[in-house]
Every structure is written in C-alpha cells, then in structure tokens.
C-alpha cells in the first residue's frame, strides 16, 4: 500500500508565492526603505577616513569600558585596514547595525508583551523555538522572492534569525523582577505604564542588554552567511575565497569577522554593566 | 470600645478563597467545613473566612497571627493587591472590592501607603528617589516632591543619605527608607506588613519605639501586621488575633492579656512579660477618701481616721490634685489653730499617668510608702496604686 507523500513543501511554496504577489507593495516599500538606510549608513561610515573612525571607536571603547579595550580595538581595526578589508568590514558592520536595530525594535515590545501576558507568552515561545532551530540558510531562500538578491534580503533573514534572544531575554528580565517590587509599585497606585517604565524595564535592563548582545552576535554570523544571497561585506570575501579555493584569503576575512565580533561583544557587554548600576 | 471614635475602614464579611472556582470553597465553608477539609475535597485554600472588624481613625491596629493565619492576605485585601472573594471593605464610603480599575488606582493613591517586610525598595533608585516614588506616581511636581521626600527622610533620621542607593544601607536604614517612602506619600492609612520582622532585635525595638512616637505625633491610622505577640502588645492600640483565616479575638492589649477569648489565645499569651504590658491603670484603686483644699484640719483628720489612713490626698473642687496631707501635719495644723490645711500640704510623693508601665512603679515604692497618685493630663486624681496591688495584679495576670 502506498501512502501519499504530504506535499508540505508545495504548500509552503504556495503560501510564500501568495504572500509575494499579494504583498508586493509592502515588500517593495520595505525594500526601498531598508536599502536607503543601508546606503546612508554605509556611505556615512565610508565617508569618514579610516583613522577618524578608529579614533571614534577607540574613544567609545575607552568611555564605556577601559583603555585596554580601546587599545585592542585600535589594534584589531588597524589589522583589518592593513589587510585591505576595511570596506567589506564597514559593509558588514552596516548590515549588523541595521539588522540589530530592526530586530530590537520588534523584539523588545514583543518581549514586554510576552512577559505581561501569559497567553502571548505561550503563543510566542514555540515560534521562537522554531525560528532558532530552523537551519539559518533556509531563511535565505524565501528572502529572495520577497526582496530580491542583495543586502535587503540579507537583513530580512538576519532579523528573523537574530531576534529570538532579544525577545526571550526581555521577557525573562521583566518576569524576574521581584514580586514585592511589583507589589510596591501597585500599592502606591501605579498605572501599568508607570509600573513598566519606572520599575519593570529599568530593573530588567541588564537582562535585556544581555539579549541585545546575543542578537548582535547572531546578526553578525548571519550577515556573513547571507553572502550566499548576494550580501556585501566580509562574508562575500569568504564566499569568493571558497569558490576560488584560496584558504589564505578566506582566513584573512574570517579573522576580520572575529575581530569585529569581539569588538561588538565587549562593547555591548560593558554597556550592559555600566547600565546595571 | 469607644463608640465615639470615627471608623476609617470597615471590613465586613470578608472572605478569600485561593484557587479556581472559589465560590465552591465558600459553599463548603457555609456548610460548616473547615479549611483542611475544604482543601482535601477541592484543592481550594480558604485564606480568610468571614472577617469583620473596624479600623478607627488615628489608631494603631495590629493584626497578629502565625504564618498561615491569613494576616498577609488580609492586609493585601485592604488595598486590593489581592482580590477578595466576598465581603466589603469600606473606606470613606468607597467599597474597595467593587471599585473599577481606575477608581482603585485613585483610591490606592489617596488612602494607602505600604511598608513591606523585605523593604521592597527600588534598587535602581536613590534613597531620595525611593522616598519620592508615591508622589511621582501621583504626578506631584518635581520641586515639591523633593521637598516632601526630604522632610520625611528627616523624620526617619536619614538626613545626608539622599543620594545613596538602598544596597549601601543596613537593614534598619533600608526600612527607614521604606517608612519615609510611605510617610512622604501622606495617604490616610499606613499599612505595615511585618515591617520590622526582618530586622535585628535591638534595631527592631528602636523602630517600634519610633513608630509609637511617630504615630502618637501624626495620629496616622495604621494597620500593622506581625507574627510576634510581644510586638503586637507593645505597639498596638488594639489587636486583631487571626488563626486559620478567622478572627479569634479583637481587643486592647490589656483585654487580650487579662480576658483571653479561648485556649488558643491563652496559650499564646503564656510567656509574655506581664510587667511590661500592664500599666498603672490596671493596678489602680479608687481613692477611698480625699480631702478638699477648703476643709479644716479636723475634717481632714476625721476622714483619715474613718478610713484608717495615715495620709490623705487633697484636691480642689475640680478634683485636681493639690498635695498630700500627712497625719502629723494635720495634728500640727490643729495645734496651730489654723483655719485651713492649704499650708500644711507636702508635694513629696509620686504621681504618674495611667499608661505608666507597672514595671516602672516598682522602683517608686522603694523610697516612700505613700500610695502613688495616678492623675490625668489635667492633674485630676484618678486613683492610687498601693504596693500590694502591683504585685497582686501581676500575679493575677500571670495565673491567667
């Protein structure tokens, strides 16, 4: 007896096609806005001379953390500059910044909602599990019909891939606020908004920032992978090295990614610590 | 109790059942089932059952019970941090369980300040900002709330700590911040949930004393929760004793001590240091006879003889205490042929107010054998305490 194969793939494709044609106005608008955002930020960062941007980042590191981080940042960026990977690095940074911003703008309200509403929490959590365990490459495929080959698709896939930790940590942070502090806020007659902005959010900020840190790290890894659908940056350097079988070039670009990752990680972690007190 | 006092909060028929389908729990309660049986049958917890009491304007009411007695639930029902299952809580004509969400916020802001067992200070705010919290929530403008918060911090002795964070303070100081936050809010009722239970015994005694003084000064209606009978007896104007979600007895500390409602209360009060709780009023006797200032020496002497006393307290027409006439001085006055006794009085005796702890009276007896005069604020003579009566009263209270 033959059991009919469930045409799951066909259904999904049908659904995606329907979305693409029905909402092309929306996707095109998103595409245009995102593209503009990418270009403006990219051009801005490119317009700055290398040394100026390095100095800026060094000062930021020094203010937020320590002179040691500043020295490390300058050394790492100088190496990238020296290897001739400055422009790809800037392109990657642009994609990470924009994808992270979009992810956070979506994730924090959703996280707050999930923390405050048990029903939303139960609805959102399985979706997050799905988003995180689905192999990252798969997001690249529907991105193309929505937004075409290029950076906007990369952003789309990256946002989806990197958003879950920010949602989870935001919800977790708010749920961890001690009950008695919530009682204190209530006892003095706080509205929901007052309670959220004066008590819950400030107290969950360290946890929320840990989520943001995770989101940035995931965004960076995805932006590199997104080179496969035509995203510019360090990822495309790696991709080219693979195609030409040039391990040296590949590692150079890979090291640049590592430097950028460490820099972003240390910087956001130190922001988290300074905010915590 | 004093019928003329204004009722601030009136709690009537208040019950709380925890769990799904609480009405079912009430039905079983009405059939006469008790808390453990209801739990076994339905998994519902009867937190409070048919609670009735009044809180008078300006009094310090202590709600006392062991853990599980429902006292924390009860105080949270008052400002509806916990929703009640049935019953009324009327404050200034408003029934709190029936208020809309919006009216409830307004009611909490106007009527309730709360001090918590583990302080519940906001760790991300300075001492000053913590004290300002209630005012900030109510939308009081910045300059004004700063001033008010400053005043209340001064009241609790935290001058100079405005910019510290709570985690830089000791437990006692943190609770002072909690108290300042409540005082700054100037709500009409102060709720204190085991406010001193987390503090060291010594600091705790200090805080109790300060609360008593503060309360006497401000006449703020206060509801204080505790599991500690000593604390309840030493700070409460009246005590509501809770057990298993029901009221066992309501009364003044003296009433609880001298007329325990049942064996439960009796067991509770064993081991209480009686001499600290009882006051001059408990041991006070009516004066058998007094002399008037206008009396002649012979009249005074006769009154003493009639009652076999060797001294007599002398009052004016308003019963105000003027002095003490000793038998020798009366004889002297007769010898001198004096018309009145006014010039033969001595002031060499002790006078106390009715709320003087009995403990303090012991020391006073050692130097003179005159009875101690008990007078009110206007120096009217209310009664006297003789040495035997103090011991007798203690023995009696101890036996019960």
XYZ file of C-alpha atoms in Angstrom:
677
model
C 0.000 0.000 0.000
C 1.288 3.350 -0.940
C 0.912 6.312 1.381
C 0.650 9.638 -0.338
C 3.536 11.911 0.448
C 2.302 15.022 2.213
C 3.168 17.922 -0.101
C 4.380 20.121 2.757
C 6.997 21.802 0.617
C 4.473 22.612 -2.085
C 2.115 24.157 0.441
C 4.826 26.342 1.894
C 5.886 27.433 -1.571
C 2.304 28.175 -2.474
C 1.931 30.241 0.676
C 5.132 32.131 0.020
C 4.145 32.801 -3.582
C 0.816 34.097 -2.439
C 2.498 36.368 0.112
C 4.952 37.594 -2.515
C 2.289 38.529 -5.025
C -0.312 39.846 -2.582
C 2.058 41.932 -0.531
C 4.487 43.039 -3.195
C 3.560 46.649 -2.433
C 4.564 46.134 1.170
C 7.731 44.196 0.434
C 8.790 46.730 -2.157
C 8.265 49.576 0.279
C 10.220 47.772 2.975
C 12.904 47.034 0.438
C 13.222 50.673 -0.589
C 13.365 51.982 2.980
C 15.880 49.370 4.071
C 18.044 49.907 1.009
C 18.122 53.626 1.678
C 19.014 53.014 5.314
C 21.852 50.724 4.334
C 23.212 53.185 1.793
C 23.066 56.189 4.101
C 24.789 54.423 6.992
C 27.306 52.738 4.732
C 28.191 55.945 2.903
C 28.459 57.779 6.204
C 30.871 55.257 7.669
C 32.834 55.116 4.404
C 32.981 58.885 4.192
C 34.892 59.040 7.470
C 38.610 58.473 6.991
C 39.774 55.168 8.462
C 41.795 56.807 11.231
C 38.872 59.023 12.235
C 36.513 56.086 12.621
C 39.180 54.173 14.531
C 39.659 57.116 16.883
C 35.901 57.392 17.354
C 35.569 53.716 18.210
C 38.606 53.895 20.499
C 37.053 56.774 22.466
C 33.748 54.908 22.683
C 35.518 51.797 24.000
C 37.503 53.837 26.477
C 34.446 55.689 27.806
C 32.258 52.605 28.001
C 34.825 50.171 29.264
C 38.573 50.622 29.644
C 41.672 51.856 27.867
C 42.597 48.203 27.298
C 39.536 47.624 25.146
C 40.342 50.847 23.283
C 43.895 49.639 22.549
C 42.605 46.231 21.440
C 40.029 47.851 19.187
C 42.602 50.087 17.517
C 44.997 47.159 17.005
C 42.280 44.952 15.526
C 40.893 47.617 13.228
C 44.397 48.539 12.098
C 44.983 44.924 11.103
C 41.752 44.867 9.087
C 42.754 48.126 7.395
C 46.171 46.739 6.651
C 44.713 43.570 5.087
C 42.669 45.731 2.730
C 39.397 44.529 4.277
C 38.279 47.922 5.571
C 35.425 48.440 3.103
C 33.980 44.916 3.429
C 34.222 45.332 7.211
C 32.222 48.568 7.032
C 29.618 46.883 4.834
C 29.273 44.054 7.313
C 29.074 46.487 10.238
C 26.322 48.402 8.440
C 24.273 45.258 7.899
C 24.750 44.190 11.523
C 23.757 47.588 12.891
C 20.637 47.872 10.771
C 19.547 44.260 11.268
C 20.084 44.565 15.015
C 18.147 47.823 15.213
C 15.207 46.343 13.346
C 15.361 43.162 15.426
C 15.391 45.109 18.693
C 12.609 47.437 17.624
C 10.440 44.380 17.025
C 11.779 42.179 19.813
C 11.537 44.445 22.850
C 7.820 45.244 22.546
C 7.100 41.576 21.804
C 9.225 40.560 24.799
C 7.387 43.021 27.033
C 4.069 41.709 25.782
C 5.117 38.126 26.387
C 6.230 38.998 29.905
C 2.955 40.667 30.803
C 0.530 38.311 29.078
C 0.680 34.613 29.793
C -1.274 33.867 26.603
C 1.067 35.815 24.372
C 3.998 34.129 26.138
C 2.645 30.676 25.360
C 1.978 31.677 21.777
C 5.354 33.285 21.156
C 7.690 30.748 22.743
C 7.127 27.870 20.250
C 7.543 30.297 17.376
C 10.871 31.376 18.853
C 11.939 27.751 19.178
C 11.073 27.266 15.527
C 12.962 30.392 14.474
C 16.077 29.391 16.371
C 16.296 25.758 15.399
C 15.451 26.104 11.721
C 18.817 25.995 9.865
C 19.784 29.587 9.209
C 20.306 29.028 5.474
C 16.647 28.217 4.974
C 15.638 31.822 5.730
C 17.740 32.943 2.813
C 15.528 31.187 0.275
C 12.176 32.968 0.842
C 14.044 36.237 1.323
C 14.908 36.273 -2.376
C 11.358 36.252 -3.795
C 10.365 38.853 -1.200
C 13.206 41.271 -1.608
C 15.416 40.008 -4.459
C 19.107 39.220 -4.349
C 21.175 41.554 -2.182
C 21.503 43.296 1.130
C 17.803 43.766 1.907
C 17.222 40.021 1.756
C 20.253 39.588 3.985
C 18.739 41.986 6.516
C 15.398 40.179 6.386
C 16.956 36.776 7.043
C 19.241 38.216 9.700
C 16.425 39.933 11.576
C 14.438 36.712 11.757
C 17.451 34.684 12.810
C 18.776 37.095 15.426
C 15.542 38.302 17.003
C 14.665 35.388 19.359
C 17.246 36.005 22.110
C 16.213 39.647 22.433
C 12.576 38.593 22.858
C 13.436 35.822 25.303
C 15.752 37.912 27.438
C 13.345 40.834 27.555
C 10.519 38.580 28.704
C 12.811 36.843 31.170
C 14.164 40.105 32.567
C 10.717 41.508 33.230
C 9.442 38.269 34.725
C 12.424 38.176 37.065
C 11.582 41.488 38.726
C 10.856 40.515 42.360
C 7.159 40.219 43.190
C 7.441 42.540 46.162
C 8.740 45.365 43.977
C 5.737 44.885 41.723
C 3.558 44.933 44.842
C 5.242 48.118 45.993
C 4.603 49.747 42.630
C 0.970 48.616 42.710
C 0.429 49.590 46.329
C 1.286 53.206 45.560
C -1.238 53.271 42.740
C 0.968 52.923 39.653
C -0.705 52.544 36.296
C 0.527 49.725 34.068
C 2.640 52.185 32.115
C 4.200 53.705 35.224
C 4.949 50.243 36.554
C 6.565 49.235 33.274
C 8.698 52.308 32.739
C 9.577 53.160 36.333
C 10.094 49.671 37.735
C 9.975 46.708 35.377
C 12.052 47.967 32.459
C 14.799 49.674 34.482
C 15.202 46.577 36.625
C 15.280 44.207 33.664
C 17.710 46.353 31.674
C 20.827 44.220 32.396
C 18.993 41.122 31.180
C 17.573 42.934 28.157
C 21.082 44.106 27.288
C 22.338 40.526 27.509
C 19.695 39.652 24.930
C 20.752 42.550 22.724
C 24.318 41.315 22.940
C 23.209 37.863 21.803
C 21.214 39.382 18.972
C 24.240 41.306 17.736
C 26.377 38.180 17.771
C 23.772 36.164 15.877
C 23.273 39.022 13.426
C 26.980 39.087 12.710
C 27.118 35.368 11.986
C 24.044 35.536 9.759
C 25.214 38.575 7.844
C 28.327 36.617 6.884
C 26.276 33.625 5.738
C 23.980 35.956 3.814
C 26.811 36.483 1.346
C 25.312 33.439 -0.397
C 22.359 35.573 -1.470
C 24.490 38.458 -2.518
C 25.067 40.465 0.642
C 28.190 42.577 0.529
C 30.874 42.557 3.171
C 33.315 40.202 4.802
C 31.032 37.255 4.078
C 31.352 37.776 0.344
C 35.147 37.791 0.748
C 34.899 34.405 2.446
C 32.460 33.175 -0.198
C 34.818 34.254 -3.001
C 37.723 32.509 -1.267
C 35.715 29.298 -1.113
C 34.825 29.454 -4.783
C 38.432 30.114 -5.788
C 39.816 27.688 -3.241
C 42.079 30.275 -1.602
C 42.286 29.402 2.086
C 44.584 32.308 2.896
C 42.082 34.917 1.697
C 39.304 33.036 3.497
C 41.120 33.087 6.813
C 42.008 36.754 6.476
C 38.366 37.638 6.029
C 37.436 35.192 8.808
C 39.854 36.839 11.227
C 38.351 40.214 10.368
C 34.928 38.799 11.317
C 36.342 37.548 14.610
C 37.846 40.939 15.409
C 34.570 42.698 14.630
C 32.658 40.160 16.723
C 34.909 40.558 19.735
C 34.767 44.309 19.481
C 30.953 44.376 19.323
C 30.648 41.808 22.083
C 32.942 43.549 24.570
C 31.430 46.899 23.793
C 27.819 45.835 24.366
C 28.741 43.845 27.443
C 30.432 46.825 29.011
C 27.404 48.979 28.172
C 25.321 46.402 29.979
C 27.493 46.552 33.064
C 27.585 50.332 33.255
C 23.822 50.469 32.861
C 23.331 47.843 35.538
C 24.446 50.255 38.231
C -14.711 50.020 72.668
C -15.040 53.725 72.454
C -18.197 54.264 70.414
C -17.490 57.883 69.658
C -14.432 57.215 67.517
C -14.719 57.567 63.765
C -14.454 54.389 61.760
C -11.869 54.757 58.997
C -12.083 51.308 57.440
C -14.962 48.945 57.913
C -14.347 45.319 56.973
C -17.401 43.118 56.908
C -17.989 39.541 55.818
C -14.630 39.409 54.091
C -13.578 36.006 52.715
C -10.865 34.916 50.350
C -10.546 31.543 48.658
C -7.426 30.763 46.634
C -7.757 28.530 43.609
C -10.081 28.058 40.675
C -13.816 28.240 41.307
C -13.584 29.983 44.699
C -17.388 30.096 45.094
C -17.321 26.345 45.612
C -14.999 26.867 48.576
C -17.415 29.359 50.110
C -20.314 26.945 49.670
C -18.447 24.254 51.567
C -17.492 26.813 54.225
C -21.151 27.713 54.602
C -21.906 24.036 55.107
C -19.624 24.208 58.117
C -16.457 22.712 56.679
C -13.104 23.974 57.900
C -10.019 24.919 55.964
C -8.268 21.483 55.849
C -11.436 19.651 54.793
C -12.149 22.154 52.043
C -8.601 21.736 50.795
C -8.812 17.941 50.816
C -12.087 17.975 48.927
C -11.410 20.627 46.311
C -7.786 21.742 46.438
C -9.036 25.225 47.290
C -7.469 27.150 50.153
C -9.772 29.102 52.429
C -7.427 32.021 53.101
C -9.835 34.221 55.040
C -13.296 33.435 56.298
C -15.938 35.955 57.328
C -13.647 38.642 58.689
C -15.343 41.569 60.440
C -13.566 44.447 62.101
C -13.261 48.210 62.085
C -10.181 50.343 61.947
C -10.696 53.574 63.840
C -9.402 56.911 62.669
C -5.985 57.572 64.159
C -5.438 54.235 65.855
C -2.616 51.754 65.505
C -4.342 48.449 64.859
C -2.226 45.320 64.930
C -3.313 42.254 63.012
C -1.492 39.370 64.571
C -1.274 35.708 63.734
C 1.165 32.919 62.980
C 2.186 32.033 59.449
C -0.760 30.680 57.533
C -3.204 32.632 59.650
C -4.080 34.835 56.678
C -2.696 38.084 58.013
C -0.654 38.883 54.886
C -3.657 38.083 52.736
C -5.828 40.317 54.873
C -3.597 43.374 54.615
C -3.341 42.841 50.853
C -7.102 42.683 50.568
C -7.307 46.132 52.166
C -5.585 47.821 49.217
C -6.619 45.044 46.841
C -3.197 43.747 45.967
C -5.217 40.554 46.352
C -8.814 40.435 45.125
C -11.347 39.354 47.699
C -13.851 36.580 47.076
C -16.706 38.110 49.048
C -17.340 40.842 51.572
C -16.959 44.572 51.859
C -14.122 46.874 52.736
C -15.462 50.388 53.131
C -13.066 53.302 53.345
C -14.592 56.775 53.391
C -17.739 55.418 51.776
C -15.992 53.548 48.960
C -16.259 49.767 48.766
C -12.774 48.716 47.682
C -13.599 45.281 46.200
C -16.196 46.897 43.938
C -14.035 49.718 42.585
C -13.215 49.956 38.889
C -9.580 49.654 37.869
C -9.282 53.401 37.549
C -11.045 54.186 40.803
C -8.840 51.627 42.528
C -5.674 53.429 41.421
C -7.119 56.667 42.717
C -8.124 55.003 45.988
C -4.671 53.495 46.497
C -3.012 56.822 45.840
C -5.246 58.711 48.223
C -5.666 56.213 51.028
C -2.830 53.727 51.232
C 0.870 53.762 51.859
C 2.570 50.459 52.440
C 5.730 49.301 54.170
C 6.970 45.810 53.308
C 8.699 43.065 55.266
C 11.721 42.896 52.984
C 11.632 46.643 52.407
C 10.838 46.362 48.655
C 12.984 49.374 47.864
C 13.731 50.035 44.220
C 17.416 49.154 43.802
C 17.846 51.378 40.752
C 16.673 54.463 42.604
C 18.470 56.522 45.205
C 17.121 56.892 48.732
C 15.650 60.236 47.730
C 14.051 58.824 44.574
C 12.626 55.929 46.557
C 11.073 58.315 49.040
C 9.598 60.312 46.159
C 8.051 57.292 44.466
C 4.463 57.659 45.638
C 4.430 61.373 44.878
C 5.953 60.793 41.461
C 3.244 58.259 40.664
C 0.630 60.821 41.674
C 2.187 63.416 39.420
C 3.345 65.858 42.087
C 5.807 68.297 40.529
C 9.499 67.794 40.963
C 10.402 70.608 43.324
C 7.534 69.874 45.663
C 8.048 66.151 45.867
C 11.731 66.689 46.518
C 10.877 68.890 49.463
C 8.282 66.496 50.883
C 10.562 63.479 50.472
C 13.345 65.412 52.165
C 11.072 66.150 55.112
C 10.060 62.547 55.525
C 13.674 61.369 55.298
C 14.477 63.823 58.072
C 11.602 62.435 60.122
C 13.069 58.941 59.989
C 16.611 60.174 60.659
C 18.125 59.681 57.224
C 19.489 63.165 56.632
C 22.518 63.059 54.408
C 21.738 59.713 52.791
C 19.594 61.088 49.955
C 21.973 60.104 47.188
C 22.883 56.647 48.463
C 21.466 53.529 46.857
C 19.475 51.065 49.001
C 22.155 48.367 48.791
C 24.581 50.722 50.509
C 22.413 50.862 53.635
C 21.952 48.494 56.563
C 18.653 46.652 57.013
C 17.404 49.077 59.635
C 18.220 52.046 57.464
C 16.611 50.437 54.449
C 13.389 50.041 56.366
C 13.609 53.689 57.383
C 13.660 54.477 53.677
C 10.611 52.252 53.295
C 8.939 54.194 56.073
C 9.961 57.525 54.561
C 8.506 56.448 51.223
C 5.233 55.702 52.992
C 5.223 58.928 55.020
C 6.046 61.147 52.052
C 3.014 59.805 50.275
C 0.764 61.172 53.030
C -2.008 58.710 52.349
C -4.697 58.442 55.001
C -3.814 54.884 56.066
C -0.415 53.352 56.659
C -0.190 49.617 56.021
C 2.786 47.852 57.557
C 3.341 44.262 56.518
C 5.670 42.606 59.054
C 7.629 45.794 58.674
C 10.146 45.075 61.434
C 10.321 41.282 61.241
C 13.454 41.215 59.115
C 15.412 43.450 61.491
C 17.788 42.628 64.345
C 16.061 42.506 67.754
C 17.721 45.669 69.030
C 17.046 47.721 65.934
C 13.581 46.315 65.953
C 12.901 47.651 69.450
C 14.149 51.080 68.364
C 11.936 51.068 65.304
C 8.917 50.011 67.343
C 9.535 52.854 69.743
C 9.928 55.306 66.895
C 6.760 54.090 65.269
C 4.834 54.552 68.506
C 6.149 58.087 68.848
C 5.554 58.875 65.205
C 2.058 57.530 65.401
C 1.300 59.484 68.567
C 2.597 62.616 66.852
C 0.890 62.265 63.491
C -2.250 60.321 64.505
C -1.929 58.392 61.252
C -4.321 55.477 61.018
C -2.032 52.459 60.912
C -2.634 48.774 60.261
C 0.353 46.748 61.371
C 0.828 43.050 60.621
C 3.012 40.884 62.825
C 3.514 37.305 63.944
C 5.153 38.465 67.159
C 2.859 38.843 70.165
C 5.347 40.947 72.110
C 5.448 43.382 69.231
C 1.682 43.400 68.935
C 1.221 44.057 72.651
C 3.803 46.787 72.873
C 2.746 48.864 69.865
C -0.934 48.132 69.301
C -3.825 50.301 70.435
C -5.939 47.291 69.583
C -5.108 43.834 68.354
C -6.951 41.587 65.921
C -5.905 37.985 66.528
C -6.148 35.738 63.484
C -5.996 31.976 63.349
C -6.532 29.801 60.272
C -8.152 32.665 58.415
C -10.610 33.559 61.157
C -10.650 36.188 63.865
C -10.160 34.716 67.333
C -10.269 37.890 69.373
C -10.262 41.653 68.955
C -9.265 43.826 71.864
C -6.782 46.120 73.521
C -3.523 44.533 74.671
C -4.892 44.521 78.236
C -8.069 42.783 77.166
C -6.133 40.140 75.275
C -3.926 39.546 78.302
C -6.498 39.641 81.012
C -9.510 38.211 79.181
C -8.247 35.758 76.563
C -11.147 34.614 74.400
C -10.186 30.957 74.292
C -7.462 28.410 74.944
C -5.666 29.340 71.756
C -5.210 32.922 72.894
C -4.374 31.733 76.401
C -1.587 29.528 75.118
C -0.403 32.423 73.044
C -0.026 34.815 75.921
C 1.877 32.438 78.159
C 5.410 33.643 78.453
C 4.594 37.279 77.864
C 6.414 39.537 80.264
C 3.399 40.891 82.117
C 5.065 43.724 83.953
C 5.969 45.385 80.671
C 2.491 45.236 79.275
C 0.342 46.130 82.276
C 0.169 49.759 83.239
C -0.674 51.810 86.292
C -4.288 51.782 85.180
C -4.522 48.011 85.713
C -3.294 48.177 89.303
C -5.047 51.448 90.145
C -7.581 51.541 93.007
C -10.244 54.080 93.662
C -9.263 56.550 96.325
C -11.138 55.642 99.480
C -11.348 59.234 100.605
C -9.923 62.604 99.679
C -9.853 65.924 101.466
C -10.800 69.257 99.883
C -8.433 72.189 99.968
C -11.108 74.168 101.796
C -11.524 71.557 104.545
C -10.435 72.364 108.047
C -7.715 70.237 109.680
C -10.213 68.478 111.923
C -12.358 67.348 108.987
C -9.298 66.016 107.203
C -8.121 64.192 110.288
C -11.506 62.603 110.781
C -11.552 61.341 107.172
C -8.175 59.732 107.748
C -9.298 58.087 110.982
C -12.517 56.837 109.413
C -10.557 55.048 106.710
C -7.539 54.164 108.854
C -5.160 56.103 106.646
C -2.051 57.950 107.808
C -2.137 60.400 104.904
C -4.774 61.792 102.569
C -4.663 63.295 99.061
C -6.078 66.782 98.834
C -7.889 68.061 95.753
C -9.677 71.226 94.714
C -13.274 71.429 93.532
C -12.278 70.161 90.083
C -10.659 67.080 91.594
C -7.289 68.496 90.663
C -4.588 67.132 92.914
C -3.148 69.810 95.199
C -0.982 67.786 97.520
C -0.781 65.240 100.307
C -1.653 65.820 103.938
C 0.109 63.594 106.460
C -1.477 62.791 109.765
C 1.284 64.591 111.693
C 0.822 67.732 109.629
C -2.918 67.667 110.315
C -2.301 67.469 114.079
C 0.158 70.334 113.782
C -2.459 72.435 111.984
C -4.933 71.841 114.797
C -2.309 72.843 117.380
C -1.526 75.997 115.388
C -5.245 76.762 115.292
C -5.121 77.034 111.508
C -8.383 77.568 109.612
C -7.440 75.510 106.548
C -4.979 72.824 105.584
C -3.614 74.509 102.449
C -0.324 75.471 104.097
C 0.370 72.035 105.549
C 0.438 70.006 102.345
C 3.501 68.167 101.065
C 4.423 67.503 97.444
C 6.782 64.723 98.416
C 5.013 61.863 96.683
C 4.979 60.274 93.205
C 2.407 60.964 90.569
C 2.083 59.021 87.302
C -0.288 58.864 84.340
C -2.495 55.778 83.797
C -0.306 54.474 80.935
C 2.843 54.248 83.034
C 4.143 50.637 82.775
C 3.833 48.701 86.030
C 7.490 47.829 85.778
C 8.411 51.447 86.455
C 6.244 51.588 89.562
C 8.364 49.068 91.460
C 11.260 51.476 91.750
C 8.990 54.266 93.011
C 7.810 52.275 96.001
C 11.276 51.807 97.407
C 11.716 55.353 98.704
C 8.296 56.326 100.130
C 5.448 54.284 101.433
C 2.719 56.678 100.228
C 0.426 55.305 97.572
C 1.344 56.517 94.102
C -1.148 59.034 92.750
C -2.486 58.377 89.255
C -3.521 61.611 87.527
C -4.682 62.556 84.060
C -3.240 65.319 81.861
C -5.155 67.951 83.829
C -3.761 66.678 87.105
C -7.133 65.305 88.131
C -6.772 62.492 90.630
C -7.973 59.247 89.062
C -6.854 56.795 91.696
C -3.939 55.457 93.622
C -1.665 52.467 93.335
C -0.513 50.745 96.514
C 2.421 48.416 96.604
C 0.419 45.238 97.174
C -1.838 45.965 94.255
C 1.014 45.958 91.754
C 2.205 42.540 92.823
C -1.343 41.263 93.066
C -2.161 42.420 89.577
C 0.938 40.770 88.192
C 0.216 37.511 89.965
C -3.353 37.549 88.741
C -2.345 38.219 85.142
C 0.360 35.594 85.369
C -2.085 32.975 86.636
C -4.448 33.568 83.795
